[in-house]
């Protein structure tokens, strides 16, 4: 049985955003996406928030908890979950990429791989085992059909 995590994914998201901001303002590295091109990052920010929100709403509609490792009551496979098994995390990643594009410098990109690694190692892999233990073959079939990220 997977244990609940004390630090939830939004905390890692905020920590990553803080690191990105710090790299941009306190230790700037080459600007390679100049304004106004960098403003395109706003589209990714909005897209990321939208994807994560729609995914969370799908859990709410299904009556299953959004918080990782809470006992799941439903396997959500419709909507965005037809295309990715982790649209909430994908939405967070799109938000981070959008912010990096908005900043336009190299530094904000550096913490993003750390965020991906933390989410994958501390949440996704455990959630997959957790869901497999709850839903068995139904989850395994879903896992075979739908990719982890995209």
Coordinates of N, CA and C in Angstrom, one line a residue:
X1 N 0.9 -1.2 0.0 CA 0.0 0.0 0.0 C 0.9 1.2 0.0
X2 N 0.6 2.1 -0.9 CA 1.4 3.4 -1.0 C 1.0 4.3 0.2
X3 N 2.0 5.0 0.7 CA 1.7 5.9 1.8 C 1.4 7.3 1.2
X4 N 0.6 8.1 2.0 CA 0.3 9.4 1.6 C 1.6 10.3 1.7
X5 N 1.7 11.2 0.8 CA 2.8 12.1 0.8 C 2.5 13.4 1.6
X6 N 3.4 13.8 2.4 CA 3.2 15.0 3.2 C 3.3 16.3 2.4
X7 N 4.2 16.3 1.4 CA 4.3 17.4 0.5 C 3.6 17.0 -0.8
X8 N 2.6 17.8 -1.2 CA 1.8 17.5 -2.4 C 2.3 18.2 -3.6
X9 N 1.9 17.7 -4.8 CA 2.4 18.3 -6.0 C 2.4 19.8 -6.2
X10 N 1.3 20.5 -5.7 CA 1.3 21.9 -5.8 C 2.5 22.6 -5.1
X11 N 2.9 22.0 -4.0 CA 4.1 22.6 -3.3 C 5.3 22.5 -4.2
X12 N 5.5 21.3 -4.8 CA 6.6 21.2 -5.8 C 6.5 22.2 -6.9
X13 N 5.3 22.4 -7.4 CA 5.1 23.4 -8.4 C 5.5 24.8 -8.0
X14 N 5.1 25.2 -6.8 CA 5.4 26.5 -6.3 C 6.9 26.6 -6.0
X15 N 7.5 25.6 -5.5 CA 9.0 25.6 -5.3 C 9.7 25.7 -6.6
X16 N 9.3 25.0 -7.7 CA 9.9 25.1 -9.0 C 9.7 26.5 -9.5
X17 N 8.5 27.1 -9.4 CA 8.3 28.5 -9.8 C 9.2 29.5 -9.1
X18 N 9.4 29.3 -7.8 CA 10.3 30.1 -7.0 C 11.7 30.0 -7.6
X19 N 12.2 28.8 -7.8 CA 13.5 28.6 -8.4 C 13.7 29.2 -9.7
X20 N 12.7 29.0 -10.6 CA 12.7 29.6 -11.9 C 12.8 31.2 -11.8
X21 N 12.0 31.7 -10.9 CA 12.1 33.2 -10.7 C 13.4 33.6 -10.2
X22 N 14.0 32.9 -9.3 CA 15.3 33.2 -8.7 C 16.4 33.1 -9.8
X23 N 16.3 32.1 -10.6 CA 17.3 32.0 -11.7 C 17.2 33.1 -12.7
X24 N 16.0 33.5 -13.0 CA 15.8 34.6 -13.9 C 16.3 35.9 -13.4
X25 N 15.9 36.3 -12.2 CA 16.2 37.6 -11.7 C 17.6 37.7 -10.9
X26 N 17.9 36.6 -10.2 CA 19.2 36.7 -9.4 C 20.4 36.1 -10.1
X27 N 20.2 35.2 -11.0 CA 21.3 34.7 -11.7 C 21.0 34.5 -13.2
X28 N 20.8 35.7 -13.8 CA 20.3 35.6 -15.2 C 21.3 34.9 -16.2
X29 N 20.8 34.1 -17.0 CA 21.6 33.4 -18.0 C 20.9 33.9 -19.3
X30 N 21.7 33.9 -20.4 CA 21.3 34.4 -21.7 C 19.8 34.4 -22.0
X31 N 19.4 35.6 -22.4 CA 18.0 35.7 -22.9 C 18.0 35.2 -24.4
X32 N 17.1 34.2 -24.6 CA 17.1 33.6 -26.0 C 15.7 33.7 -26.6
X33 N 14.7 34.1 -25.8 CA 13.4 34.4 -26.3 C 13.0 35.8 -26.0
X34 N 13.3 36.7 -26.9 CA 13.0 38.1 -26.6 C 11.5 38.5 -26.7
X35 N 11.2 39.5 -26.0 CA 9.8 40.1 -26.1 C 9.7 40.7 -27.5
X36 N 8.6 40.6 -28.1 CA 7.3 40.2 -27.7 C 7.0 38.7 -27.9
X37 N 8.0 38.0 -28.5 CA 7.8 36.5 -28.8 C 7.6 35.8 -27.5
X38 N 8.3 36.2 -26.4 CA 8.2 35.5 -25.1 C 6.8 35.6 -24.6
X39 N 6.0 36.5 -25.0 CA 4.6 36.7 -24.5 C 3.7 35.5 -24.9
X40 N 4.2 34.7 -25.9 CA 3.5 33.5 -26.2 C 3.4 32.5 -25.1
X41 N 4.3 32.7 -24.1 CA 4.3 31.8 -22.9 C 3.0 31.9 -22.2
X42 N 2.3 33.1 -22.3 CA 1.0 33.3 -21.6 C 0.0 32.3 -22.1
X43 N 0.0 31.9 -23.4 CA -0.9 30.9 -23.9 C -0.7 29.6 -23.2
X44 N 0.6 29.2 -23.0 CA 0.9 28.0 -22.4 C 0.5 28.0 -20.9
X45 N 0.6 29.1 -20.3 CA 0.2 29.2 -18.9 C -1.3 29.0 -18.8
X46 N -2.0 29.7 -19.6 CA -3.5 29.5 -19.6 C -3.9 28.1 -20.0
X47 N -3.2 27.5 -21.0 CA -3.5 26.1 -21.4 C -3.2 25.2 -20.2
X48 N -2.1 25.4 -19.5 CA -1.7 24.5 -18.4 C -2.7 24.6 -17.3
X49 N -3.1 25.8 -16.9 CA -4.2 25.9 -15.9 C -5.5 25.3 -16.3
X50 N -5.8 25.5 -17.6 CA -7.1 24.9 -18.1 C -7.0 23.4 -18.1
X51 N -5.9 22.8 -18.5 CA -5.8 21.3 -18.6 C -5.9 20.7 -17.2
X52 N -5.1 21.3 -16.2 CA -5.1 20.8 -14.8 C -6.5 21.0 -14.2
X53 N -7.2 22.1 -14.5 CA -8.5 22.3 -13.9 C -9.6 21.4 -14.5
X54 N -9.5 21.2 -15.8 CA -10.5 20.2 -16.4 C -10.3 18.8 -15.8
X55 N -9.0 18.4 -15.7 CA -8.7 17.1 -15.1 C -9.2 17.0 -13.7
X56 N -8.9 18.0 -12.9 CA -9.4 17.9 -11.5 C -10.9 17.9 -11.4
X57 N -11.6 18.6 -12.3 CA -13.0 18.6 -12.4 C -13.6 17.2 -12.7
X58 N -12.8 16.5 -13.6 CA -13.2 15.2 -14.0 C -13.2 14.3 -12.8
X59 N -12.2 14.4 -11.9 CA -12.2 13.6 -10.7 C -13.4 14.0 -9.8
X60 N -13.6 15.3 -9.7 CA -14.7 15.8 -8.8 C -16.1 15.2 -9.3
X61 N -16.3 15.2 -10.6 CA -17.5 14.7 -11.2 C -17.7 13.2 -11.0
X62 N -16.5 12.5 -11.0 CA -16.5 11.0 -10.7 C -16.6 10.7 -9.3
X63 N -16.5 11.7 -8.4 CA -16.6 11.5 -7.0 C -15.4 10.8 -6.4
X64 N -14.2 11.0 -7.0 CA -13.0 10.4 -6.5 C -12.0 11.5 -6.1
X65 N -11.2 11.3 -5.1 CA -10.3 12.3 -4.6 C -9.2 12.7 -5.6
X66 N -8.9 14.0 -5.5 CA -7.8 14.6 -6.3 C -6.5 14.4 -5.6
X67 N -6.5 14.4 -4.3 CA -5.2 14.3 -3.6 C -4.6 12.9 -3.8
X68 N -3.3 12.9 -4.2 CA -2.6 11.6 -4.4 C -2.7 10.6 -3.2
X69 N -2.9 9.4 -3.6 CA -2.9 8.3 -2.6 C -4.1 8.2 -1.7
X70 N -5.1 9.1 -1.9 CA -6.3 9.0 -1.1 C -7.1 7.8 -1.8
X71 N -7.8 7.0 -1.1 CA -8.5 5.9 -1.7 C -9.4 6.3 -2.9
X72 N -9.0 5.8 -4.1 CA -9.8 6.1 -5.3 C -11.0 5.3 -5.3
X73 N -12.1 6.0 -5.8 CA -13.4 5.3 -5.9 C -13.8 5.1 -7.3
X74 N -13.1 5.7 -8.2 CA -13.5 5.6 -9.7 C -12.2 5.7 -10.5
X75 N -12.1 5.0 -11.6 CA -11.0 5.1 -12.5 C -11.5 6.0 -13.6
X76 N -11.0 7.2 -13.7 CA -11.4 8.2 -14.7 C -10.6 7.9 -16.0
X77 N -11.3 7.6 -17.0 CA -10.6 7.3 -18.3 C -11.2 8.2 -19.5
X78 N -12.1 9.0 -19.2 CA -12.7 9.8 -20.3 C -12.1 11.2 -20.3
X79 N -12.6 12.0 -21.2 CA -12.1 13.4 -21.3 C -10.6 13.4 -21.7
X80 N -9.9 14.3 -21.0 CA -8.5 14.4 -21.2 C -7.7 13.1 -20.9
X81 N -8.3 12.3 -20.0 CA -7.7 11.0 -19.6 C -7.7 10.0 -20.7
X82 N -8.3 10.3 -21.8 CA -8.2 9.4 -23.0 C -6.9 9.6 -23.7
X83 N -6.2 10.7 -23.5 CA -5.0 11.1 -24.2 C -3.8 11.1 -23.3
X84 N -3.9 11.2 -22.0 CA -2.8 11.2 -21.1 C -3.3 10.7 -19.7
X85 N -2.5 9.8 -19.1 CA -2.9 9.3 -17.8 C -2.7 10.3 -16.7
X86 N -2.0 11.4 -17.0 CA -1.7 12.4 -15.9 C -1.9 13.8 -16.4
X87 N -3.1 14.2 -16.8 CA -3.4 15.6 -17.3 C -3.1 16.6 -16.2
X88 N -3.3 16.3 -14.9 CA -3.1 17.4 -13.9 C -1.6 17.7 -13.9
X89 N -0.8 16.7 -13.9 CA 0.7 16.9 -13.9 C 1.1 17.6 -15.2
X90 N 0.5 17.1 -16.3 CA 0.8 17.7 -17.6 C 0.5 19.2 -17.6
X91 N -0.7 19.5 -17.0 CA -1.1 20.9 -16.9 C -0.1 21.8 -16.1
X92 N 0.4 21.2 -15.0 CA 1.5 21.9 -14.2 C 2.7 22.1 -15.0
X93 N 3.1 21.1 -15.8 CA 4.3 21.2 -16.6 C 4.1 22.3 -17.7
X94 N 2.9 22.3 -18.3 CA 2.7 23.3 -19.3 C 2.7 24.7 -18.7
X95 N 2.2 24.9 -17.5 CA 2.3 26.1 -16.8 C 3.8 26.5 -16.6
X96 N 4.6 25.6 -16.1 CA 6.0 25.9 -15.9 C 6.7 26.3 -17.2
X97 N 6.4 25.5 -18.3 CA 7.1 25.9 -19.6 C 6.6 27.2 -20.1
X98 N 5.3 27.6 -19.9 CA 4.8 28.9 -20.2 C 5.5 30.0 -19.5
X99 N 5.8 29.8 -18.2 CA 6.5 30.8 -17.4 C 7.9 30.9 -17.9
X100 N 8.6 29.8 -18.2 CA 9.9 29.9 -18.7 C 10.0 30.6 -20.0
X101 N 9.0 30.4 -20.9 CA 9.0 31.1 -22.2 C 8.7 32.6 -21.9
X102 N 7.8 33.0 -21.0 CA 7.6 34.4 -20.6 C 8.9 35.1 -20.1
X103 N 9.6 34.4 -19.2 CA 10.9 34.9 -18.8 C 11.8 35.1 -19.9
X104 N 11.9 34.2 -20.8 CA 12.7 34.4 -22.0 C 14.2 34.0 -21.9
X105 N 14.6 33.8 -20.6 CA 16.0 33.5 -20.4 C 16.2 32.0 -20.1
X106 N 17.5 31.5 -20.2 CA 17.8 30.1 -20.0 C 17.6 29.6 -18.6
X107 N 17.9 30.4 -17.6 CA 17.8 30.0 -16.2 C 16.5 29.3 -15.8
X108 N 15.4 29.9 -16.1 CA 14.1 29.3 -15.6 C 13.9 27.9 -16.2
X109 N 14.6 27.5 -17.2 CA 14.4 26.1 -17.7 C 15.1 25.1 -16.9
X110 N 16.1 25.5 -16.1 CA 16.9 24.5 -15.4 C 16.1 23.7 -14.3
X111 N 15.2 24.3 -13.5 CA 14.5 23.5 -12.6 C 13.4 22.6 -13.1
X112 N 13.0 22.8 -14.4 CA 11.9 22.0 -14.9 C 12.2 20.5 -15.0
X113 N 13.3 20.0 -15.4 CA 13.6 18.6 -15.3 C 13.5 18.0 -13.9
X114 N 14.0 18.8 -12.9 CA 13.9 18.4 -11.5 C 12.4 18.2 -11.1
X115 N 11.5 19.1 -11.5 CA 10.1 19.0 -11.3 C 9.5 17.7 -11.9
X116 N 9.9 17.4 -13.1 CA 9.4 16.2 -13.8 C 9.9 15.0 -13.0
X117 N 11.2 15.0 -12.6 CA 11.7 13.8 -11.9 C 11.0 13.6 -10.6
X118 N 10.8 14.7 -9.8 CA 10.1 14.6 -8.5 C 8.7 14.1 -8.7
X119 N 8.0 14.6 -9.6 CA 6.6 14.2 -9.8 C 6.6 12.7 -10.3
X120 N 7.4 12.4 -11.2 CA 7.4 11.0 -11.7 C 7.8 10.0 -10.6
X121 N 8.9 10.3 -9.8 CA 9.4 9.4 -8.8 C 8.6 9.4 -7.6
X122 N 8.1 10.5 -7.1 CA 7.3 10.6 -5.9 C 5.8 10.4 -6.0
X123 N 5.3 10.6 -7.2 CA 3.8 10.5 -7.3 C 3.4 9.5 -8.4
X124 N 3.8 9.7 -9.7 CA 3.2 9.0 -10.8 C 3.5 7.5 -10.6
X125 N 4.7 7.1 -10.3 CA 5.1 5.6 -10.2 C 4.3 5.0 -9.1
X126 N 4.2 5.7 -8.0 CA 3.4 5.1 -6.8 C 1.9 5.1 -7.1
X127 N 1.4 6.1 -7.8 CA 0.0 6.2 -8.1 C -0.4 5.1 -9.0
X128 N 0.5 4.7 -10.0 CA 0.3 3.6 -10.9 C 0.2 2.3 -10.1
X129 N 1.1 2.1 -9.2 CA 1.0 0.8 -8.4 C -0.3 0.8 -7.5
X130 N -0.6 2.0 -7.0 CA -1.8 2.2 -6.1 C -3.1 1.9 -7.0
X131 N -3.2 2.5 -8.1 CA -4.4 2.2 -9.0 C -4.5 0.8 -9.5
X132 N -3.3 0.2 -9.8 CA -3.3 -1.2 -10.2 C -3.8 -2.1 -9.0
X133 N -3.5 -1.8 -7.8 CA -3.9 -2.6 -6.7 C -5.4 -2.4 -6.4
X134 N -6.0 -1.3 -6.8 CA -7.4 -1.0 -6.6 C -8.2 -1.5 -7.8
X135 N -7.8 -1.2 -9.0 CA -8.6 -1.5 -10.2 C -8.1 -2.7 -11.0
X136 N -7.0 -3.3 -10.7 CA -6.5 -4.5 -11.3 C -6.3 -4.4 -12.8
X137 N -6.9 -5.4 -13.5 CA -6.8 -5.6 -14.9 C -7.4 -4.4 -15.7
X138 N -8.4 -3.8 -15.1 CA -9.1 -2.6 -15.8 C -8.1 -1.5 -15.9
X139 N -7.3 -1.2 -14.8 CA -6.3 -0.2 -14.9 C -5.1 -0.6 -15.8
X140 N -4.7 -1.8 -15.8 CA -3.6 -2.3 -16.6 C -4.0 -2.1 -18.1
X141 N -5.2 -2.4 -18.5 CA -5.7 -2.2 -19.8 C -5.6 -0.8 -20.2
X142 N -6.1 0.1 -19.3 CA -6.1 1.6 -19.6 C -4.6 2.0 -19.7
X143 N -3.7 1.5 -18.9 CA -2.3 1.8 -18.9 C -1.7 1.4 -20.2
X144 N -2.1 0.3 -20.8 CA -1.6 -0.1 -22.1 C -2.0 0.8 -23.2
X145 N -3.2 1.3 -23.1 CA -3.8 2.1 -24.2 C -3.4 3.6 -24.2
X146 N -3.1 4.1 -23.0 CA -2.9 5.6 -22.8 C -1.5 5.9 -22.2
X147 N -0.8 6.8 -22.8 CA 0.5 7.1 -22.4 C 0.5 7.9 -21.1
X148 N 1.7 7.8 -20.4 CA 1.8 8.4 -19.1 C 1.7 9.9 -19.2
X149 N 2.4 10.5 -20.1 CA 2.4 12.0 -20.3 C 1.6 12.4 -21.5
X150 N 2.1 12.1 -22.7 CA 1.4 12.4 -24.0 C 1.6 11.3 -24.9

